[in-house]
PDB file of C-alpha atoms in Angstrom:
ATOM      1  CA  UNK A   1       4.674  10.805 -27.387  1.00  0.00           C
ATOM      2  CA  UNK A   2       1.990  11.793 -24.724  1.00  0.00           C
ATOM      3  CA  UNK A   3       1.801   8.854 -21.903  1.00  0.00           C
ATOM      4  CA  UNK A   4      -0.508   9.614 -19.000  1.00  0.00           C
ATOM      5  CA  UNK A   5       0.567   7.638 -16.044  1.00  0.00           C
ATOM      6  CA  UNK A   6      -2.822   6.787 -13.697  1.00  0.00           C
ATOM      7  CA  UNK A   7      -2.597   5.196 -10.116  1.00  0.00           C
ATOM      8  CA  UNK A   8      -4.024   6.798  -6.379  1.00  0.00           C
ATOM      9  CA  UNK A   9      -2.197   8.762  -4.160  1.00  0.00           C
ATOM     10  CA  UNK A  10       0.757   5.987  -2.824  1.00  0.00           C
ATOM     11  CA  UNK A  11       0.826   3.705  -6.110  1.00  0.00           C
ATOM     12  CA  UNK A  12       4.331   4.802  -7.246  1.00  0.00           C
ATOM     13  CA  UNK A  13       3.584   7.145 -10.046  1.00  0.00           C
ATOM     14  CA  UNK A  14       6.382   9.630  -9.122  1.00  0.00           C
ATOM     15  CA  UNK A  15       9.029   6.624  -8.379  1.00  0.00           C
ATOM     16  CA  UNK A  16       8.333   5.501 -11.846  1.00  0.00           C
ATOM     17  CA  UNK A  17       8.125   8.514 -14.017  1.00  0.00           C
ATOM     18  CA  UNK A  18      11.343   9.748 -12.727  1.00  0.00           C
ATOM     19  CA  UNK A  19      12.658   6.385 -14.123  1.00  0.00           C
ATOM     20  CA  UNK A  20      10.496   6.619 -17.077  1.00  0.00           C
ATOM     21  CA  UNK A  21      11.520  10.183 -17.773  1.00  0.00           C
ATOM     22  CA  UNK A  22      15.266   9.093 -18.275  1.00  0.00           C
ATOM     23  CA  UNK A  23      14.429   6.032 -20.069  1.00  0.00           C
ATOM     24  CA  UNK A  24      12.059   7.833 -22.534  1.00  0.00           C
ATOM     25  CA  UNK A  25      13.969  11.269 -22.617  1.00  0.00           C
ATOM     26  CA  UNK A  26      10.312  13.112 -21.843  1.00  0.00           C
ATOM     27  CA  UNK A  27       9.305  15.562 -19.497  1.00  0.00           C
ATOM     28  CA  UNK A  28       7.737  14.302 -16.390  1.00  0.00           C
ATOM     29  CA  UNK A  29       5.090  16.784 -15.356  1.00  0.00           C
ATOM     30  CA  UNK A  30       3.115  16.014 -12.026  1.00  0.00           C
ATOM     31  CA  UNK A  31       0.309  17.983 -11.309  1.00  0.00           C
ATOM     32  CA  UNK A  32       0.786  17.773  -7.663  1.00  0.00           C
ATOM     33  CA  UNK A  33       4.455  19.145  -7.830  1.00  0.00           C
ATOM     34  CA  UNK A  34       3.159  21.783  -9.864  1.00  0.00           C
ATOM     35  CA  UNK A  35       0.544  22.529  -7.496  1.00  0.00           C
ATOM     36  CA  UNK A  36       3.228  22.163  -4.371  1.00  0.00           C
ATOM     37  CA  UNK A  37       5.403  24.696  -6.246  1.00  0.00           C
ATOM     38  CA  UNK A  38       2.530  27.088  -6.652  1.00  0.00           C
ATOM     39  CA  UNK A  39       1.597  26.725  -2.809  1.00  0.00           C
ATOM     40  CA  UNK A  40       5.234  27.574  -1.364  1.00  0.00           C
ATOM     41  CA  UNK A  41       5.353  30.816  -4.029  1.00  0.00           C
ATOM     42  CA  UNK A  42       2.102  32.066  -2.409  1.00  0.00           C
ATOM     43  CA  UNK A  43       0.793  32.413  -6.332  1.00  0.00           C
ATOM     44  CA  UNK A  44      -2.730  32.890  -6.732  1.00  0.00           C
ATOM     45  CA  UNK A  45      -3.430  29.201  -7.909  1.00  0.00           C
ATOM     46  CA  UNK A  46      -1.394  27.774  -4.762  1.00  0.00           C
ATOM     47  CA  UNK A  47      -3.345  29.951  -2.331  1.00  0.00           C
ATOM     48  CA  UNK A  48      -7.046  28.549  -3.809  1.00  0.00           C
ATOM     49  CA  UNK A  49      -5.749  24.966  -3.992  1.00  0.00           C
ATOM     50  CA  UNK A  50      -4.246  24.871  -0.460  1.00  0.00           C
ATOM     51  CA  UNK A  51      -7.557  24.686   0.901  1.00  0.00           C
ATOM     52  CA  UNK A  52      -8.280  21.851  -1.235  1.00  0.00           C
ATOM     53  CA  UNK A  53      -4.913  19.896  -0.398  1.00  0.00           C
ATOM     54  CA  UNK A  54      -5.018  20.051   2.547  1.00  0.00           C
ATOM     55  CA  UNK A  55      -8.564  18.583   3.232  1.00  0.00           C
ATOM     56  CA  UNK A  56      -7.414  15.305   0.688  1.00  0.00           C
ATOM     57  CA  UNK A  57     -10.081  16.907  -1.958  1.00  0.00           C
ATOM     58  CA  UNK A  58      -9.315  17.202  -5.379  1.00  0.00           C
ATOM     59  CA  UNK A  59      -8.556  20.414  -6.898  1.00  0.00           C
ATOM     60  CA  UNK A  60     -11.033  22.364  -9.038  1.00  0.00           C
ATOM     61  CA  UNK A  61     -11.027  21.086 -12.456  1.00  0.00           C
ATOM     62  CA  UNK A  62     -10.585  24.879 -14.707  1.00  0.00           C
ATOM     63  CA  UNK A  63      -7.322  25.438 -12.172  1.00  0.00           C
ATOM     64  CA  UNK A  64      -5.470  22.171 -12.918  1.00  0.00           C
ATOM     65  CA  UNK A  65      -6.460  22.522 -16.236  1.00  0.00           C
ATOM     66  CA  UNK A  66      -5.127  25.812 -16.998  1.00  0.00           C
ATOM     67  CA  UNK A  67      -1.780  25.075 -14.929  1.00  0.00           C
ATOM     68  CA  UNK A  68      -1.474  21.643 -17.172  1.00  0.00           C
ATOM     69  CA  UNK A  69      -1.698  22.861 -20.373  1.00  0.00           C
ATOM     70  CA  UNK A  70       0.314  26.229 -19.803  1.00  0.00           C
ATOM     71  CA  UNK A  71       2.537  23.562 -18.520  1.00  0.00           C
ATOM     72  CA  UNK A  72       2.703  21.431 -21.992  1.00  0.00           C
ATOM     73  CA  UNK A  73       3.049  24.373 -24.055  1.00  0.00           C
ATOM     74  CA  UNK A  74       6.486  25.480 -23.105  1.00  0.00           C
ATOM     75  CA  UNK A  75       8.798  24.528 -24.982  1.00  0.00           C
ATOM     76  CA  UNK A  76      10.833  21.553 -23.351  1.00  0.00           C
ATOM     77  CA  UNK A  77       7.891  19.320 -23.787  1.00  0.00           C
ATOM     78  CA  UNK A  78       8.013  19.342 -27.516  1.00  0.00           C
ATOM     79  CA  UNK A  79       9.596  15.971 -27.677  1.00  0.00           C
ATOM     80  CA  UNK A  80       6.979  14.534 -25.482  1.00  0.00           C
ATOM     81  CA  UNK A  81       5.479  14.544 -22.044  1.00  0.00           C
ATOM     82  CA  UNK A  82       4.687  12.056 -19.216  1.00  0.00           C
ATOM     83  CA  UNK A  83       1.417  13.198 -17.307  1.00  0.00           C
ATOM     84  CA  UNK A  84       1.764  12.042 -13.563  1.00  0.00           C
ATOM     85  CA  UNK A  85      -1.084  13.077 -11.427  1.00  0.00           C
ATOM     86  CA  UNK A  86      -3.792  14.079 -14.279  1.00  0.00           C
ATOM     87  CA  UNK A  87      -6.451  13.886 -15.461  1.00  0.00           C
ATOM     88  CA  UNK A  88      -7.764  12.811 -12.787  1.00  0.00           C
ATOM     89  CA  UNK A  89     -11.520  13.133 -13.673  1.00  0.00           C
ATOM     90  CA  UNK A  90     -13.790  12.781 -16.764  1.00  0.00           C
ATOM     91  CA  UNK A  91     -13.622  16.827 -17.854  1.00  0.00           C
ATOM     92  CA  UNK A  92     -10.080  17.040 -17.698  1.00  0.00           C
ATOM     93  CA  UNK A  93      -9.413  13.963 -19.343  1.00  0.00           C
ATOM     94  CA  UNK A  94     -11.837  15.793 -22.068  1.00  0.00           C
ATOM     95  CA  UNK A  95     -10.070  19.161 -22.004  1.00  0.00           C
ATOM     96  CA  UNK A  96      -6.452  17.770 -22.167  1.00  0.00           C
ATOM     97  CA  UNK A  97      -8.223  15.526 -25.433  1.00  0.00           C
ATOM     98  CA  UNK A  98      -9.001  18.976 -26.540  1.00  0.00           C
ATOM     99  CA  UNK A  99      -5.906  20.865 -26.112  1.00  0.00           C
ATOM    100  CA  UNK A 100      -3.483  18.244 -27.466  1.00  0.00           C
ATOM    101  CA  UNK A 101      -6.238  18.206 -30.669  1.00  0.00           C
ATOM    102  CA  UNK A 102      -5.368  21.835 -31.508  1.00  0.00           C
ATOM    103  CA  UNK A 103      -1.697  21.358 -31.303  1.00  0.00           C
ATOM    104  CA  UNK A 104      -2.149  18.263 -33.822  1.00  0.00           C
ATOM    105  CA  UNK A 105      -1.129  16.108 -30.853  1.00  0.00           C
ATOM    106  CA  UNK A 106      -2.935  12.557 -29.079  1.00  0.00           C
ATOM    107  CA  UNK A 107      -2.493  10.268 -25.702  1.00  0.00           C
ATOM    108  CA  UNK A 108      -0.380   7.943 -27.142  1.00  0.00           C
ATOM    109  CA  UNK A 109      -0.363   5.254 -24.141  1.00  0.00           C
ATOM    110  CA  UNK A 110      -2.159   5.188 -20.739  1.00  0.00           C
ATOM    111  CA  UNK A 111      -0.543   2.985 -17.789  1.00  0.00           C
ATOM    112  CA  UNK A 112      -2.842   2.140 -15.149  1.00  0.00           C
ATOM    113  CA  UNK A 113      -0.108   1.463 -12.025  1.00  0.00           C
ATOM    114  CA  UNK A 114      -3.047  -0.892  -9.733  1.00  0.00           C
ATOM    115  CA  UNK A 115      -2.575  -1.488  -6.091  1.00  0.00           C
ATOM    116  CA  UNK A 116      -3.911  -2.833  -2.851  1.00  0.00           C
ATOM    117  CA  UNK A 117      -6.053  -0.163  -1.299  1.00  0.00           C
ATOM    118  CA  UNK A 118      -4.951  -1.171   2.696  1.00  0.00           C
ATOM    119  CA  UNK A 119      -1.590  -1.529   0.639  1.00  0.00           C
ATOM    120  CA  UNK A 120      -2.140   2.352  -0.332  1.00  0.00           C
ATOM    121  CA  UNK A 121      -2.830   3.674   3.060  1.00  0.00           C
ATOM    122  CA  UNK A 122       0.714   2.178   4.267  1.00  0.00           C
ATOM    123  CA  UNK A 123       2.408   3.605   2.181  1.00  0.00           C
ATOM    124  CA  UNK A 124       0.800   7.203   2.272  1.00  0.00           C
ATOM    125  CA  UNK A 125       0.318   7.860   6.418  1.00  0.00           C
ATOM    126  CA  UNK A 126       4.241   6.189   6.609  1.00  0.00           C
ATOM    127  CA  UNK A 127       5.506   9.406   4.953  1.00  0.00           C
ATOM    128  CA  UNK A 128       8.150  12.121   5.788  1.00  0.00           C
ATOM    129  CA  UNK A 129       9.283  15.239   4.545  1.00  0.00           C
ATOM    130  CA  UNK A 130      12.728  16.826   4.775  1.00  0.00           C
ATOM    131  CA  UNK A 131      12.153  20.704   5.730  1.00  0.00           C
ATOM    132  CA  UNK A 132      15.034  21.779   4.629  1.00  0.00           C
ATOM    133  CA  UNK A 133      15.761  19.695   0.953  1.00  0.00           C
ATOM    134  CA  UNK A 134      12.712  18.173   0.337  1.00  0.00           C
ATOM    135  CA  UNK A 135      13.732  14.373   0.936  1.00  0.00           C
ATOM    136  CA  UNK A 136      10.848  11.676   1.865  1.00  0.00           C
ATOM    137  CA  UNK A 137      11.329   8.803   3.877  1.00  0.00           C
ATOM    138  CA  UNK A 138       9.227   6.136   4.681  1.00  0.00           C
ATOM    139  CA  UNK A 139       8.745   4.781   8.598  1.00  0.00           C
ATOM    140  CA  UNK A 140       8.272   1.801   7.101  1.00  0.00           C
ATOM    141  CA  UNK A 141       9.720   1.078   4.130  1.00  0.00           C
ATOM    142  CA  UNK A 142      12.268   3.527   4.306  1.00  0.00           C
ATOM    143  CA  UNK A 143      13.370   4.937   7.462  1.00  0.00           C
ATOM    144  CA  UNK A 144      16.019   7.811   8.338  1.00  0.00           C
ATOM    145  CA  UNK A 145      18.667   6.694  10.374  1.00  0.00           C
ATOM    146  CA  UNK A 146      17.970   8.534  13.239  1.00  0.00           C
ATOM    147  CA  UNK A 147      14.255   9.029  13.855  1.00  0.00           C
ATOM    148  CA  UNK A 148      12.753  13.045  13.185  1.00  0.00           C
ATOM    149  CA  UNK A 149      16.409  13.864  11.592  1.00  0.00           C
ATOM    150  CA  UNK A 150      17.295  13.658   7.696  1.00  0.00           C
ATOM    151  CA  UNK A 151      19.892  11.983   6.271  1.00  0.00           C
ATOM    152  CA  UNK A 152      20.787  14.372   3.749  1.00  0.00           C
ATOM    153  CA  UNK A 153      21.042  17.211   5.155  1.00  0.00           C
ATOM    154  CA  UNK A 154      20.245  17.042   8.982  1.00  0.00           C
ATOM    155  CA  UNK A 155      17.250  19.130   8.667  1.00  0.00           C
ATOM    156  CA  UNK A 156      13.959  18.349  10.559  1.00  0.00           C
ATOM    157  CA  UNK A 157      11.605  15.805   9.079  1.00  0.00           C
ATOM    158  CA  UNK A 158       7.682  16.078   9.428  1.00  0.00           C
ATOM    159  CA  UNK A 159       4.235  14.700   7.851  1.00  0.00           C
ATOM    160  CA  UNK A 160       2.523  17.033   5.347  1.00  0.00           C
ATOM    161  CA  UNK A 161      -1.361  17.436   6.446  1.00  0.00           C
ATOM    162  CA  UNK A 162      -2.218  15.364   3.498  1.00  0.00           C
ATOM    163  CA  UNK A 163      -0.059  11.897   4.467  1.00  0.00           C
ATOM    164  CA  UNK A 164      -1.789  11.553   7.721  1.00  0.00           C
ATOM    165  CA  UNK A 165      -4.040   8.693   8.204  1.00  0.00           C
ATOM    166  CA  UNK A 166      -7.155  10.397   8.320  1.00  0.00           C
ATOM    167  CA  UNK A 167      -6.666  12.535   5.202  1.00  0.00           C
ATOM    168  CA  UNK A 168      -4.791   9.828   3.439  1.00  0.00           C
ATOM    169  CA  UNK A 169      -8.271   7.806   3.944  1.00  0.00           C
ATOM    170  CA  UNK A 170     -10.405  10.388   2.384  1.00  0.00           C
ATOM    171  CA  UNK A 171      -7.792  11.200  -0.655  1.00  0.00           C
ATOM    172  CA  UNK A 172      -8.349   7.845  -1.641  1.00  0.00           C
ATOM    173  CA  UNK A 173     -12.230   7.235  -1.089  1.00  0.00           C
ATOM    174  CA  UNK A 174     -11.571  11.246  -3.535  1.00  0.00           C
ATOM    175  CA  UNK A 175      -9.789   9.468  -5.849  1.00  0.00           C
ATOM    176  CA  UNK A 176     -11.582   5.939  -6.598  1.00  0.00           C
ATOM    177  CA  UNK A 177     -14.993   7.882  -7.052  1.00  0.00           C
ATOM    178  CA  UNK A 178     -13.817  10.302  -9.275  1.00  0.00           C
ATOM    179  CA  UNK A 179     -11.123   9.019 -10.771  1.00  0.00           C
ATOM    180  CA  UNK A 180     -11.756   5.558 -11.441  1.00  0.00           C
ATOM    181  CA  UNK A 181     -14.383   6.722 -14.590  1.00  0.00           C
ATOM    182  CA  UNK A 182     -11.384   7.551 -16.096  1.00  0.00           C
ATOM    183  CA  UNK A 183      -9.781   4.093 -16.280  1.00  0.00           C
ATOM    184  CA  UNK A 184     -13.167   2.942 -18.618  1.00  0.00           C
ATOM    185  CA  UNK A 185     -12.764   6.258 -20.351  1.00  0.00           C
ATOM    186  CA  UNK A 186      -9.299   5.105 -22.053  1.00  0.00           C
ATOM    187  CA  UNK A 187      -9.675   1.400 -21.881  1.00  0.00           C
ATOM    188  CA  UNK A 188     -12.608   1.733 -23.987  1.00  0.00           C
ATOM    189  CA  UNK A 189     -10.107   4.114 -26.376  1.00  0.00           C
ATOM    190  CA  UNK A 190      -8.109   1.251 -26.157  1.00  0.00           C
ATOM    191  CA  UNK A 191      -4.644   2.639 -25.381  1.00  0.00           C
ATOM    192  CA  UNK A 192      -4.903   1.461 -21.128  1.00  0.00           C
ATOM    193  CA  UNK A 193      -2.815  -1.170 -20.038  1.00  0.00           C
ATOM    194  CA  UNK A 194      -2.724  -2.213 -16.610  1.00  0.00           C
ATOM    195  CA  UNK A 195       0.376  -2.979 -13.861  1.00  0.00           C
ATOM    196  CA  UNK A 196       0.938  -4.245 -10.925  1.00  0.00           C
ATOM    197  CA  UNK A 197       1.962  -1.629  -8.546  1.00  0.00           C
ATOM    198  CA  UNK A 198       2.634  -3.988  -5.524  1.00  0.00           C
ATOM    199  CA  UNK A 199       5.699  -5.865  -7.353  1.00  0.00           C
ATOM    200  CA  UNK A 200       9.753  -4.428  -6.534  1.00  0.00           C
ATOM    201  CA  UNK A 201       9.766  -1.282  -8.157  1.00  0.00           C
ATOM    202  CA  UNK A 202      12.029  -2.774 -11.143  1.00  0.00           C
ATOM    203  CA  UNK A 203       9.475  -4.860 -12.168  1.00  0.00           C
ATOM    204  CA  UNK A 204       6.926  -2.379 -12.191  1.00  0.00           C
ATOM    205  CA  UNK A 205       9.320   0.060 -14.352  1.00  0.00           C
ATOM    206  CA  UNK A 206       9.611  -3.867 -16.995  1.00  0.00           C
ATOM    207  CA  UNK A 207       5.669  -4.106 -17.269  1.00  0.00           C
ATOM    208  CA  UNK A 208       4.868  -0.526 -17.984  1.00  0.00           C
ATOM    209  CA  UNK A 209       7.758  -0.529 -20.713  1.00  0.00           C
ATOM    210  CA  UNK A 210       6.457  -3.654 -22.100  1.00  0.00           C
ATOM    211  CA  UNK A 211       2.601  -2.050 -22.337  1.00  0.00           C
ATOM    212  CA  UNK A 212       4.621   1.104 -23.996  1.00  0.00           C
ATOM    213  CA  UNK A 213       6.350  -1.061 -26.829  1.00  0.00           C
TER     214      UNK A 213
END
């Protein structure tokens, strides 16, 4: 089973395909974790897309591509996979078509996670970052106990470039324009099904199981 799970930067995606991923026993592959990972090794890839990241623009389409399906070729995705983050325009959405073709594989299911967009821009300039373990935290919605300091591990908390305000405003004015041709791509494939993103993060896990059976 190949499910592609779509929503902007601050919908949920990676809440819900961590749940997902145990529910479905697939492997949940973000491109922006893989792109984070290839940053902090100083690969090749991670130096080229840092620039990108860290202005809110989207990453060159051949990069993700070739990191994505390198990614669904190994060998733990053979049971299935659960796309978080990607495609996220019209040729990659075309190119993953193509590269699941020649393995005799399809997009089974595409979930649409829909919210709010002032809703969005809470959520994504509210958000810390352990140092140390990695840990996010919310100033909002899900604060550490003791302001700047992790609860974890007591290591220092701070805002990556690309959850401030200002670049949290122009990853999602990136993201409707060039992502939001893909939502018409697959509804008109018929296999889209849309969710409320705003709703307790149960029910959104109930809806996007329902659009999967």
């Amino acid at each position: 089973m190949i499910i592609i799970l779509l929503g902007a930067p601050g919908a949920g995606k990676g809440t819900q395909s961590e749940i997902l991923e145990d529910q479905l026993q697939t492997v949940h592959v973000s491109s922006g974790d893989l792109l984070r990972d290839h940053r902090k090794r100083g690969t090749e890839l991670g130096k080229i897309a840092e620039d990108y990241m860290v202005k809110g623009e989207l990453v060159p389409d051949n990069l993700v591509i070739a990191m994505i399906t390198d990614r669904i070729a190994a060998p733990d995705a053979d049971h299935g996979v659960l796309l978080d983050g990607f495609p996220r325009t019209l040729p990659q959405a075309s190119a993953l078509g193509d590269a699941l073709s020649l393995k005799g594989k399809m997009v089974n299911s595409v979930v649409y996670v829909k919210v709010d967009n002032e809703t969005l821009l809470d959520r994504l300039s509210g958000r810390w970052t352990c140092r140390n373990c990695g840990h996010v935290y919310h100033e909002k919605f899900a604060p550490p106990k003791v302001a700047g300091i992790c609860d974890e591990c007591g290591g220092e908390l701070y805002q990556r470039d690309d959850d401030k305000r200002e670049t949290a405003m122009k990853r999602l004015e990136v993201y409707f324009n060039q992502t939001s041709p893909i939502i018409e791509y697959y509804r008109e494939r018929h296999i889209l099904c849309e969710v409320n993103g705003e709703q307790p993060i149960e029910l959104v896990t109930n809806d996007i199981m329902k659009c999967l059976s």
